[in-house]
Amino acid sequence: MTLLADVQAVHEDADLLVLQKPAGLLCVPGRGPDKQDCLSARAQQQWPGALIVHRLDQATSGLVLMARHIDAQRRLSHAFAERQVHKRYQAVVWGLLAAQEGAWNEINLPIAADWERRPLRVIDPAHGKPSLTRWRLLGHHPANGTSRIELEPVTGRTHQLRVHMAAVGHPILGDALYAPAEVQTLAPRLLLHASHLAFAHPSNGESVALEWAADF
């Protein structure tokens, strides 16, 4: 049996793990023998019994929270469902965003499944679910016509950040699903990274806040 690669933890205790997921790695196994290497399988080799609480897209890097036992998984899953877990992402997007640096803005566009092109999502005012993203400008890169931004998903729809940024005309660089070809080729990977995770510890209620800076 081939041993899977180790994953790094930025936080580890008896109840939970916060792991660094690299871009290109699935969070859970997919269909087929070539899709069994994933973050949860690697974590379970190092921390037997580790349980998934939430996921990131395969193309996205960043912090992922896992539980060490079923009670912690239940409590943390409830916190996600009640929007008590705060996540922030960093991204590089196409275009020079016309916004005041550091000021928060909102994208409030309903998202629905694109049934004919699954797993893609679309903006659908008639049938989409309410979807809210907060974002702020961190800086411009005039030389290549891009902007660095921080994103905060208030809701948690599939592909929400990617869909919302593409919908307002600023797709994320390297996005193979929602960016036009010329924007896809500007980066070797999707430039989206889950950089911040904050929540109440499921055992004692103490605040936990963790960071992992993007490497792009």
Short mmCIF file of N, CA and C in Angstrom, two decimals, residues 33-207:
data_model
loop_
_atom_site.label_atom_id
_atom_site.label_comp_id
_atom_site.label_asym_id
_atom_site.label_seq_id
_atom_site.Cartn_x
_atom_site.Cartn_y
_atom_site.Cartn_z
N PRO A 33 -10.26 4.95 -8.25
CA PRO A 33 -9.04 4.70 -7.47
C PRO A 33 -8.04 5.84 -7.52
N ASP A 34 -8.11 6.68 -8.58
CA ASP A 34 -7.16 7.78 -8.70
C ASP A 34 -7.56 8.99 -7.86
N LYS A 35 -8.70 8.91 -7.17
CA LYS A 35 -9.16 10.04 -6.37
C LYS A 35 -9.30 9.68 -4.90
N GLN A 36 -8.51 8.71 -4.45
CA GLN A 36 -8.59 8.30 -3.05
C GLN A 36 -7.63 9.08 -2.16
N ASP A 37 -6.57 9.64 -2.74
CA ASP A 37 -5.67 10.49 -1.97
C ASP A 37 -6.38 11.81 -1.69
N CYS A 38 -6.54 12.15 -0.45
CA CYS A 38 -7.28 13.36 -0.08
C CYS A 38 -6.85 13.80 1.32
N LEU A 39 -7.28 14.98 1.71
CA LEU A 39 -6.90 15.53 3.01
C LEU A 39 -7.39 14.64 4.15
N SER A 40 -8.64 14.16 4.08
CA SER A 40 -9.16 13.36 5.18
C SER A 40 -8.40 12.05 5.32
N ALA A 41 -8.03 11.40 4.20
CA ALA A 41 -7.28 10.15 4.27
C ALA A 41 -5.89 10.39 4.84
N ARG A 42 -5.25 11.47 4.44
CA ARG A 42 -3.92 11.78 4.98
C ARG A 42 -4.01 12.08 6.47
N ALA A 43 -5.05 12.83 6.85
CA ALA A 43 -5.21 13.18 8.27
C ALA A 43 -5.44 11.94 9.11
N GLN A 44 -6.24 11.00 8.60
CA GLN A 44 -6.56 9.80 9.38
C GLN A 44 -5.34 8.89 9.57
N GLN A 45 -4.36 9.00 8.65
CA GLN A 45 -3.12 8.25 8.87
C GLN A 45 -2.34 8.82 10.05
N GLN A 46 -2.37 10.12 10.22
CA GLN A 46 -1.63 10.77 11.29
C GLN A 46 -2.43 10.89 12.58
N TRP A 47 -3.74 11.09 12.43
CA TRP A 47 -4.63 11.26 13.58
C TRP A 47 -5.84 10.33 13.38
N PRO A 48 -5.70 9.07 13.73
CA PRO A 48 -6.79 8.11 13.50
C PRO A 48 -8.12 8.60 14.07
N GLY A 49 -9.16 8.43 13.30
CA GLY A 49 -10.49 8.86 13.74
C GLY A 49 -10.84 10.28 13.39
N ALA A 50 -9.93 11.04 12.75
CA ALA A 50 -10.21 12.43 12.38
C ALA A 50 -11.41 12.49 11.43
N LEU A 51 -12.28 13.47 11.65
CA LEU A 51 -13.55 13.57 10.92
C LEU A 51 -13.66 14.93 10.21
N ILE A 52 -14.14 14.89 8.99
CA ILE A 52 -14.36 16.11 8.21
C ILE A 52 -15.50 16.94 8.82
N VAL A 53 -15.32 18.26 8.86
CA VAL A 53 -16.37 19.17 9.33
C VAL A 53 -16.85 20.04 8.17
N HIS A 54 -15.93 20.50 7.32
CA HIS A 54 -16.29 21.31 6.15
C HIS A 54 -15.27 21.03 5.07
N ARG A 55 -15.47 21.60 3.89
CA ARG A 55 -14.58 21.32 2.77
C ARG A 55 -14.17 22.61 2.06
N LEU A 56 -13.04 22.53 1.38
CA LEU A 56 -12.64 23.52 0.40
C LEU A 56 -12.66 22.87 -0.97
N ASP A 57 -12.86 23.66 -2.03
CA ASP A 57 -12.74 23.14 -3.39
C ASP A 57 -11.35 22.53 -3.58
N GLN A 58 -11.26 21.55 -4.44
CA GLN A 58 -9.97 20.91 -4.71
C GLN A 58 -8.92 21.92 -5.14
N ALA A 59 -9.30 22.90 -5.93
CA ALA A 59 -8.34 23.87 -6.47
C ALA A 59 -7.92 24.93 -5.45
N THR A 60 -8.66 25.04 -4.34
CA THR A 60 -8.40 26.07 -3.34
C THR A 60 -7.45 25.55 -2.26
N SER A 61 -6.50 26.37 -1.86
CA SER A 61 -5.63 26.03 -0.73
C SER A 61 -6.15 26.70 0.52
N GLY A 62 -5.65 26.25 1.69
CA GLY A 62 -5.99 26.98 2.91
C GLY A 62 -6.31 26.12 4.10
N LEU A 63 -6.87 26.75 5.11
CA LEU A 63 -7.12 26.13 6.40
C LEU A 63 -8.40 25.31 6.38
N VAL A 64 -8.32 24.08 6.89
CA VAL A 64 -9.47 23.19 6.98
C VAL A 64 -9.57 22.68 8.42
N LEU A 65 -10.77 22.77 8.98
CA LEU A 65 -11.05 22.32 10.34
C LEU A 65 -11.56 20.88 10.32
N MET A 66 -10.97 20.03 11.15
CA MET A 66 -11.43 18.66 11.32
C MET A 66 -11.64 18.37 12.80
N ALA A 67 -12.55 17.42 13.09
CA ALA A 67 -12.84 17.02 14.46
C ALA A 67 -12.08 15.74 14.80
N ARG A 68 -11.75 15.57 16.09
CA ARG A 68 -11.05 14.37 16.53
C ARG A 68 -12.01 13.28 17.00
N HIS A 69 -13.29 13.64 17.22
CA HIS A 69 -14.28 12.65 17.67
C HIS A 69 -15.66 13.14 17.28
N ILE A 70 -16.66 12.29 17.40
CA ILE A 70 -17.98 12.56 16.87
C ILE A 70 -18.67 13.72 17.57
N ASP A 71 -18.48 13.87 18.89
CA ASP A 71 -19.13 14.97 19.60
C ASP A 71 -18.58 16.31 19.13
N ALA A 72 -17.27 16.39 18.94
CA ALA A 72 -16.69 17.63 18.42
C ALA A 72 -17.17 17.90 17.00
N GLN A 73 -17.28 16.86 16.18
CA GLN A 73 -17.80 17.05 14.82
C GLN A 73 -19.21 17.61 14.85
N ARG A 74 -20.04 17.08 15.74
CA ARG A 74 -21.42 17.55 15.84
C ARG A 74 -21.48 19.02 16.25
N ARG A 75 -20.69 19.38 17.24
CA ARG A 75 -20.69 20.77 17.73
C ARG A 75 -20.15 21.73 16.67
N LEU A 76 -19.07 21.33 16.00
CA LEU A 76 -18.47 22.20 14.99
C LEU A 76 -19.36 22.32 13.76
N SER A 77 -20.00 21.22 13.37
CA SER A 77 -20.92 21.27 12.23
C SER A 77 -22.09 22.20 12.53
N HIS A 78 -22.57 22.17 13.76
CA HIS A 78 -23.64 23.08 14.17
C HIS A 78 -23.17 24.53 14.09
N ALA A 79 -21.94 24.78 14.52
CA ALA A 79 -21.40 26.14 14.46
C ALA A 79 -21.33 26.64 13.02
N PHE A 80 -20.92 25.77 12.09
CA PHE A 80 -20.92 26.16 10.68
C PHE A 80 -22.33 26.45 10.20
N ALA A 81 -23.28 25.59 10.54
CA ALA A 81 -24.67 25.77 10.10
C ALA A 81 -25.26 27.07 10.63
N GLU A 82 -24.83 27.48 11.82
CA GLU A 82 -25.35 28.71 12.43
C GLU A 82 -24.50 29.93 12.09
N ARG A 83 -23.55 29.77 11.17
CA ARG A 83 -22.67 30.87 10.73
C ARG A 83 -21.87 31.45 11.88
N GLN A 84 -21.43 30.57 12.79
CA GLN A 84 -20.62 30.99 13.93
C GLN A 84 -19.13 30.76 13.69
N VAL A 85 -18.79 30.23 12.53
CA VAL A 85 -17.39 30.05 12.13
C VAL A 85 -17.07 31.11 11.10
N HIS A 86 -16.04 31.89 11.34
CA HIS A 86 -15.71 33.02 10.46
C HIS A 86 -14.49 32.66 9.61
N LYS A 87 -14.69 32.75 8.29
CA LYS A 87 -13.63 32.40 7.34
C LYS A 87 -13.31 33.62 6.47
N ARG A 88 -12.05 33.79 6.18
CA ARG A 88 -11.63 34.80 5.22
C ARG A 88 -10.65 34.17 4.25
N TYR A 89 -10.69 34.67 3.03
CA TYR A 89 -9.86 34.17 1.94
C TYR A 89 -9.08 35.32 1.33
N GLN A 90 -7.96 35.00 0.71
CA GLN A 90 -7.27 35.96 -0.14
C GLN A 90 -7.30 35.44 -1.57
N ALA A 91 -7.38 36.37 -2.50
CA ALA A 91 -7.45 36.00 -3.92
C ALA A 91 -6.81 37.11 -4.75
N VAL A 92 -6.39 36.72 -5.95
CA VAL A 92 -5.96 37.69 -6.97
C VAL A 92 -6.96 37.59 -8.10
N VAL A 93 -7.53 38.73 -8.48
CA VAL A 93 -8.59 38.74 -9.49
C VAL A 93 -8.19 39.60 -10.68
N TRP A 94 -8.85 39.34 -11.79
CA TRP A 94 -8.62 40.08 -13.02
C TRP A 94 -9.21 41.48 -12.91
N GLY A 95 -8.44 42.49 -13.35
CA GLY A 95 -8.93 43.85 -13.39
C GLY A 95 -8.53 44.66 -12.18
N LEU A 96 -8.53 45.97 -12.35
CA LEU A 96 -8.20 46.90 -11.26
C LEU A 96 -9.51 47.35 -10.63
N LEU A 97 -9.83 46.78 -9.50
CA LEU A 97 -11.11 47.05 -8.84
C LEU A 97 -11.20 48.51 -8.42
N ALA A 98 -12.33 49.13 -8.76
CA ALA A 98 -12.58 50.52 -8.38
C ALA A 98 -13.22 50.54 -7.00
N ALA A 99 -12.39 50.51 -5.98
CA ALA A 99 -12.89 50.49 -4.60
C ALA A 99 -11.86 51.13 -3.70
N GLN A 100 -12.33 51.66 -2.58
CA GLN A 100 -11.42 52.23 -1.58
C GLN A 100 -10.67 51.11 -0.89
N GLU A 101 -9.37 51.20 -0.85
CA GLU A 101 -8.57 50.14 -0.25
C GLU A 101 -8.93 49.95 1.22
N GLY A 102 -9.20 48.71 1.60
CA GLY A 102 -9.51 48.38 2.98
C GLY A 102 -10.97 48.47 3.36
N ALA A 103 -11.80 49.11 2.54
CA ALA A 103 -13.23 49.25 2.86
C ALA A 103 -14.00 48.02 2.41
N TRP A 104 -14.92 47.54 3.25
CA TRP A 104 -15.69 46.35 2.90
C TRP A 104 -16.83 46.68 1.95
N ASN A 105 -17.01 45.79 0.98
CA ASN A 105 -18.09 45.89 0.00
C ASN A 105 -18.85 44.57 0.00
N GLU A 106 -20.01 44.53 -0.66
CA GLU A 106 -20.83 43.32 -0.67
C GLU A 106 -21.24 42.92 -2.08
N ILE A 107 -21.30 41.61 -2.30
CA ILE A 107 -21.90 41.04 -3.50
C ILE A 107 -23.06 40.18 -3.01
N ASN A 108 -24.26 40.56 -3.41
CA ASN A 108 -25.47 39.87 -2.95
C ASN A 108 -26.22 39.37 -4.17
N LEU A 109 -25.83 38.19 -4.67
CA LEU A 109 -26.41 37.62 -5.88
C LEU A 109 -26.78 36.16 -5.62
N PRO A 110 -28.01 35.75 -5.94
CA PRO A 110 -28.46 34.38 -5.66
C PRO A 110 -27.79 33.36 -6.57
N ILE A 111 -27.41 32.24 -5.99
CA ILE A 111 -26.68 31.19 -6.72
C ILE A 111 -27.52 29.93 -6.79
N ALA A 112 -27.53 29.31 -7.97
CA ALA A 112 -28.24 28.05 -8.19
C ALA A 112 -27.34 27.08 -8.92
N ALA A 113 -27.67 25.79 -8.85
CA ALA A 113 -26.95 24.77 -9.60
C ALA A 113 -27.24 24.94 -11.08
N ASP A 114 -26.21 24.75 -11.91
CA ASP A 114 -26.38 24.73 -13.36
C ASP A 114 -26.55 23.26 -13.75
N TRP A 115 -27.79 22.78 -13.77
CA TRP A 115 -28.04 21.35 -13.89
C TRP A 115 -27.51 20.76 -15.18
N GLU A 116 -27.45 21.55 -16.24
CA GLU A 116 -26.95 21.03 -17.52
C GLU A 116 -25.44 20.97 -17.56
N ARG A 117 -24.76 21.68 -16.64
CA ARG A 117 -23.29 21.71 -16.65
C ARG A 117 -22.75 21.44 -15.25
N ARG A 118 -23.39 20.55 -14.53
CA ARG A 118 -22.91 20.23 -13.19
C ARG A 118 -21.44 19.79 -13.21
N PRO A 119 -20.64 20.20 -12.22
CA PRO A 119 -21.01 20.82 -10.94
C PRO A 119 -21.01 22.35 -10.94
N LEU A 120 -21.11 22.98 -12.10
CA LEU A 120 -21.06 24.44 -12.16
C LEU A 120 -22.27 25.06 -11.48
N ARG A 121 -22.09 26.31 -11.05
CA ARG A 121 -23.16 27.11 -10.46
C ARG A 121 -23.35 28.37 -11.29
N VAL A 122 -24.55 28.95 -11.19
CA VAL A 122 -24.88 30.16 -11.94
C VAL A 122 -25.61 31.14 -11.04
N ILE A 123 -25.58 32.41 -11.45
CA ILE A 123 -26.42 33.42 -10.81
C ILE A 123 -27.82 33.25 -11.38
N ASP A 124 -28.80 33.06 -10.51
CA ASP A 124 -30.17 32.80 -10.95
C ASP A 124 -31.14 33.55 -10.03
N PRO A 125 -31.60 34.76 -10.45
CA PRO A 125 -32.50 35.55 -9.59
C PRO A 125 -33.82 34.85 -9.29
N ALA A 126 -34.27 33.96 -10.20
CA ALA A 126 -35.56 33.31 -10.00
C ALA A 126 -35.48 32.11 -9.06
N HIS A 127 -34.44 31.29 -9.22
CA HIS A 127 -34.38 30.04 -8.48
C HIS A 127 -33.17 29.91 -7.55
N GLY A 128 -32.28 30.88 -7.57
CA GLY A 128 -31.07 30.79 -6.76
C GLY A 128 -31.32 31.00 -5.28
N LYS A 129 -30.41 30.46 -4.47
CA LYS A 129 -30.46 30.66 -3.02
C LYS A 129 -29.74 31.97 -2.67
N PRO A 130 -30.24 32.71 -1.68
CA PRO A 130 -29.56 33.94 -1.28
C PRO A 130 -28.09 33.67 -0.96
N SER A 131 -27.23 34.51 -1.50
CA SER A 131 -25.78 34.29 -1.37
C SER A 131 -25.10 35.64 -1.18
N LEU A 132 -24.37 35.78 -0.09
CA LEU A 132 -23.75 37.06 0.26
C LEU A 132 -22.26 36.89 0.51
N THR A 133 -21.47 37.71 -0.18
CA THR A 133 -20.02 37.74 -0.02
C THR A 133 -19.59 39.16 0.32
N ARG A 134 -18.75 39.30 1.34
CA ARG A 134 -18.11 40.58 1.64
C ARG A 134 -16.70 40.54 1.09
N TRP A 135 -16.21 41.68 0.58
CA TRP A 135 -14.85 41.72 0.05
C TRP A 135 -14.26 43.11 0.27
N ARG A 136 -12.92 43.13 0.30
CA ARG A 136 -12.25 44.42 0.37
C ARG A 136 -10.96 44.35 -0.43
N LEU A 137 -10.61 45.49 -0.99
CA LEU A 137 -9.40 45.61 -1.80
C LEU A 137 -8.18 45.70 -0.90
N LEU A 138 -7.17 44.88 -1.21
CA LEU A 138 -5.91 44.93 -0.48
C LEU A 138 -4.83 45.67 -1.27
N GLY A 139 -4.96 45.68 -2.60
CA GLY A 139 -3.98 46.39 -3.42
C GLY A 139 -4.13 46.08 -4.89
N HIS A 140 -3.61 46.97 -5.73
CA HIS A 140 -3.61 46.79 -7.18
C HIS A 140 -2.24 46.34 -7.67
N HIS A 141 -2.24 45.61 -8.78
CA HIS A 141 -1.01 45.26 -9.48
C HIS A 141 -1.15 45.80 -10.91
N PRO A 142 -0.88 47.10 -11.10
CA PRO A 142 -1.11 47.72 -12.40
C PRO A 142 -0.33 47.08 -13.54
N ALA A 143 0.85 46.53 -13.25
CA ALA A 143 1.68 45.96 -14.31
C ALA A 143 0.98 44.83 -15.05
N ASN A 144 0.19 44.03 -14.33
CA ASN A 144 -0.53 42.94 -15.02
C ASN A 144 -2.04 43.08 -14.94
N GLY A 145 -2.51 44.25 -14.47
CA GLY A 145 -3.94 44.52 -14.48
C GLY A 145 -4.75 43.64 -13.55
N THR A 146 -4.23 43.38 -12.34
CA THR A 146 -4.94 42.53 -11.39
C THR A 146 -5.06 43.24 -10.04
N SER A 147 -5.91 42.67 -9.18
CA SER A 147 -6.10 43.21 -7.83
C SER A 147 -6.03 42.07 -6.82
N ARG A 148 -5.46 42.36 -5.66
CA ARG A 148 -5.48 41.41 -4.56
C ARG A 148 -6.61 41.82 -3.62
N ILE A 149 -7.42 40.83 -3.23
CA ILE A 149 -8.56 41.13 -2.38
C ILE A 149 -8.66 40.13 -1.23
N GLU A 150 -9.40 40.53 -0.20
CA GLU A 150 -9.79 39.63 0.87
C GLU A 150 -11.29 39.40 0.76
N LEU A 151 -11.70 38.15 0.95
CA LEU A 151 -13.09 37.76 0.78
C LEU A 151 -13.61 37.12 2.06
N GLU A 152 -14.87 37.41 2.37
CA GLU A 152 -15.51 36.82 3.54
C GLU A 152 -16.88 36.30 3.13
N PRO A 153 -17.04 34.98 2.97
CA PRO A 153 -18.36 34.45 2.61
C PRO A 153 -19.29 34.47 3.82
N VAL A 154 -20.42 35.17 3.71
CA VAL A 154 -21.40 35.19 4.78
C VAL A 154 -22.27 33.94 4.69
N THR A 155 -22.66 33.59 3.47
CA THR A 155 -23.31 32.31 3.22
C THR A 155 -22.25 31.33 2.72
N GLY A 156 -22.63 30.07 2.57
CA GLY A 156 -21.64 29.06 2.21
C GLY A 156 -22.05 28.23 1.01
N ARG A 157 -22.40 28.88 -0.10
CA ARG A 157 -22.82 28.15 -1.30
C ARG A 157 -21.61 27.54 -2.01
N THR A 158 -21.83 26.45 -2.71
CA THR A 158 -20.78 25.82 -3.51
C THR A 158 -20.23 26.82 -4.52
N HIS A 159 -18.91 26.94 -4.57
CA HIS A 159 -18.21 27.82 -5.52
C HIS A 159 -18.59 29.30 -5.35
N GLN A 160 -19.12 29.67 -4.19
CA GLN A 160 -19.68 31.01 -4.04
C GLN A 160 -18.70 32.13 -4.40
N LEU A 161 -17.49 32.09 -3.87
CA LEU A 161 -16.54 33.18 -4.11
C LEU A 161 -16.16 33.26 -5.58
N ARG A 162 -15.97 32.11 -6.20
CA ARG A 162 -15.58 32.06 -7.61
C ARG A 162 -16.72 32.58 -8.50
N VAL A 163 -17.94 32.15 -8.19
CA VAL A 163 -19.10 32.59 -8.98
C VAL A 163 -19.34 34.09 -8.82
N HIS A 164 -19.28 34.57 -7.59
CA HIS A 164 -19.56 35.99 -7.35
C HIS A 164 -18.52 36.88 -8.01
N MET A 165 -17.24 36.55 -7.90
CA MET A 165 -16.24 37.41 -8.51
C MET A 165 -16.33 37.39 -10.04
N ALA A 166 -16.62 36.24 -10.62
CA ALA A 166 -16.82 36.17 -12.07
C ALA A 166 -18.05 36.97 -12.48
N ALA A 167 -19.10 36.95 -11.66
CA ALA A 167 -20.35 37.62 -12.00
C ALA A 167 -20.19 39.14 -12.03
N VAL A 168 -19.29 39.68 -11.22
CA VAL A 168 -19.08 41.13 -11.21
C VAL A 168 -17.95 41.55 -12.14
N GLY A 169 -17.48 40.62 -12.98
CA GLY A 169 -16.49 40.95 -13.98
C GLY A 169 -15.05 40.88 -13.54
N HIS A 170 -14.79 40.25 -12.39
CA HIS A 170 -13.42 40.15 -11.88
C HIS A 170 -13.13 38.71 -11.47
N PRO A 171 -13.07 37.80 -12.44
CA PRO A 171 -12.83 36.39 -12.10
C PRO A 171 -11.47 36.19 -11.45
N ILE A 172 -11.39 35.14 -10.64
CA ILE A 172 -10.14 34.83 -9.95
C ILE A 172 -9.15 34.20 -10.93
N LEU A 173 -7.91 34.64 -10.87
CA LEU A 173 -6.88 34.11 -11.77
C LEU A 173 -6.74 32.60 -11.59
N GLY A 174 -6.57 31.90 -12.71
CA GLY A 174 -6.39 30.46 -12.68
C GLY A 174 -7.66 29.67 -12.49
N ASP A 175 -8.84 30.32 -12.52
CA ASP A 175 -10.09 29.61 -12.29
C ASP A 175 -10.53 28.88 -13.56
N ALA A 176 -10.37 27.56 -13.55
CA ALA A 176 -10.67 26.75 -14.73
C ALA A 176 -12.17 26.58 -14.97
N LEU A 177 -13.00 26.96 -14.00
CA LEU A 177 -14.44 26.79 -14.14
C LEU A 177 -15.17 28.06 -14.56
N TYR A 178 -14.75 29.21 -14.05
CA TYR A 178 -15.55 30.42 -14.23
C TYR A 178 -14.82 31.57 -14.90
N ALA A 179 -13.54 31.45 -15.14
CA ALA A 179 -12.78 32.53 -15.78
C ALA A 179 -12.61 32.24 -17.27
N PRO A 180 -12.58 33.28 -18.11
CA PRO A 180 -12.28 33.05 -19.52
C PRO A 180 -10.85 32.55 -19.69
N ALA A 181 -10.57 31.97 -20.84
CA ALA A 181 -9.28 31.29 -21.07
C ALA A 181 -8.10 32.20 -20.79
N GLU A 182 -8.19 33.47 -21.18
CA GLU A 182 -7.05 34.37 -21.00
C GLU A 182 -6.77 34.67 -19.53
N VAL A 183 -7.78 34.56 -18.68
CA VAL A 183 -7.58 34.75 -17.24
C VAL A 183 -7.12 33.46 -16.58
N GLN A 184 -7.61 32.33 -17.06
CA GLN A 184 -7.16 31.04 -16.55
C GLN A 184 -5.65 30.89 -16.69
N THR A 185 -5.12 31.32 -17.81
CA THR A 185 -3.71 31.08 -18.11
C THR A 185 -2.76 32.05 -17.41
N LEU A 186 -3.29 33.02 -16.68
CA LEU A 186 -2.43 33.98 -15.99
C LEU A 186 -1.82 33.42 -14.72
N ALA A 187 -2.27 32.26 -14.29
CA ALA A 187 -1.72 31.65 -13.06
C ALA A 187 -1.70 30.13 -13.23
N PRO A 188 -0.73 29.47 -12.61
CA PRO A 188 -0.63 28.01 -12.74
C PRO A 188 -1.64 27.26 -11.88
N ARG A 189 -2.36 27.98 -11.03
CA ARG A 189 -3.37 27.38 -10.15
C ARG A 189 -4.41 28.44 -9.84
N LEU A 190 -5.50 28.03 -9.22
CA LEU A 190 -6.50 28.98 -8.76
C LEU A 190 -5.92 29.81 -7.62
N LEU A 191 -5.90 31.13 -7.79
CA LEU A 191 -5.32 32.01 -6.77
C LEU A 191 -6.38 32.39 -5.74
N LEU A 192 -6.80 31.36 -5.00
CA LEU A 192 -7.78 31.52 -3.92
C LEU A 192 -7.30 30.70 -2.73
N HIS A 193 -7.22 31.34 -1.56
CA HIS A 193 -6.59 30.71 -0.39
C HIS A 193 -7.37 31.06 0.86
N ALA A 194 -7.79 30.04 1.61
CA ALA A 194 -8.48 30.23 2.89
C ALA A 194 -7.46 30.57 3.96
N SER A 195 -7.33 31.85 4.27
CA SER A 195 -6.22 32.34 5.08
C SER A 195 -6.55 32.52 6.55
N HIS A 196 -7.83 32.58 6.91
CA HIS A 196 -8.22 32.91 8.29
C HIS A 196 -9.40 32.05 8.70
N LEU A 197 -9.35 31.54 9.93
CA LEU A 197 -10.42 30.71 10.47
C LEU A 197 -10.58 31.06 11.95
N ALA A 198 -11.79 31.42 12.37
CA ALA A 198 -12.04 31.79 13.76
C ALA A 198 -13.35 31.15 14.23
N PHE A 199 -13.33 30.60 15.45
CA PHE A 199 -14.50 29.89 15.96
C PHE A 199 -14.35 29.72 17.46
N ALA A 200 -15.45 29.31 18.11
CA ALA A 200 -15.41 28.99 19.53
C ALA A 200 -15.04 27.52 19.69
N HIS A 201 -14.11 27.23 20.59
CA HIS A 201 -13.69 25.85 20.81
C HIS A 201 -14.88 25.02 21.29
N PRO A 202 -15.10 23.84 20.71
CA PRO A 202 -16.30 23.06 21.06
C PRO A 202 -16.33 22.55 22.49
N SER A 203 -15.19 22.48 23.17
CA SER A 203 -15.17 21.97 24.54
C SER A 203 -15.31 23.05 25.60
N ASN A 204 -14.62 24.17 25.40
CA ASN A 204 -14.60 25.19 26.46
C ASN A 204 -15.13 26.55 26.02
N GLY A 205 -15.48 26.70 24.74
CA GLY A 205 -16.05 27.96 24.26
C GLY A 205 -15.03 29.07 24.05
N GLU A 206 -13.76 28.79 24.31
CA GLU A 206 -12.74 29.84 24.13
C GLU A 206 -12.55 30.15 22.64
N SER A 207 -12.22 31.39 22.36
CA SER A 207 -12.03 31.82 20.96
C SER A 207 -10.75 31.24 20.38
#
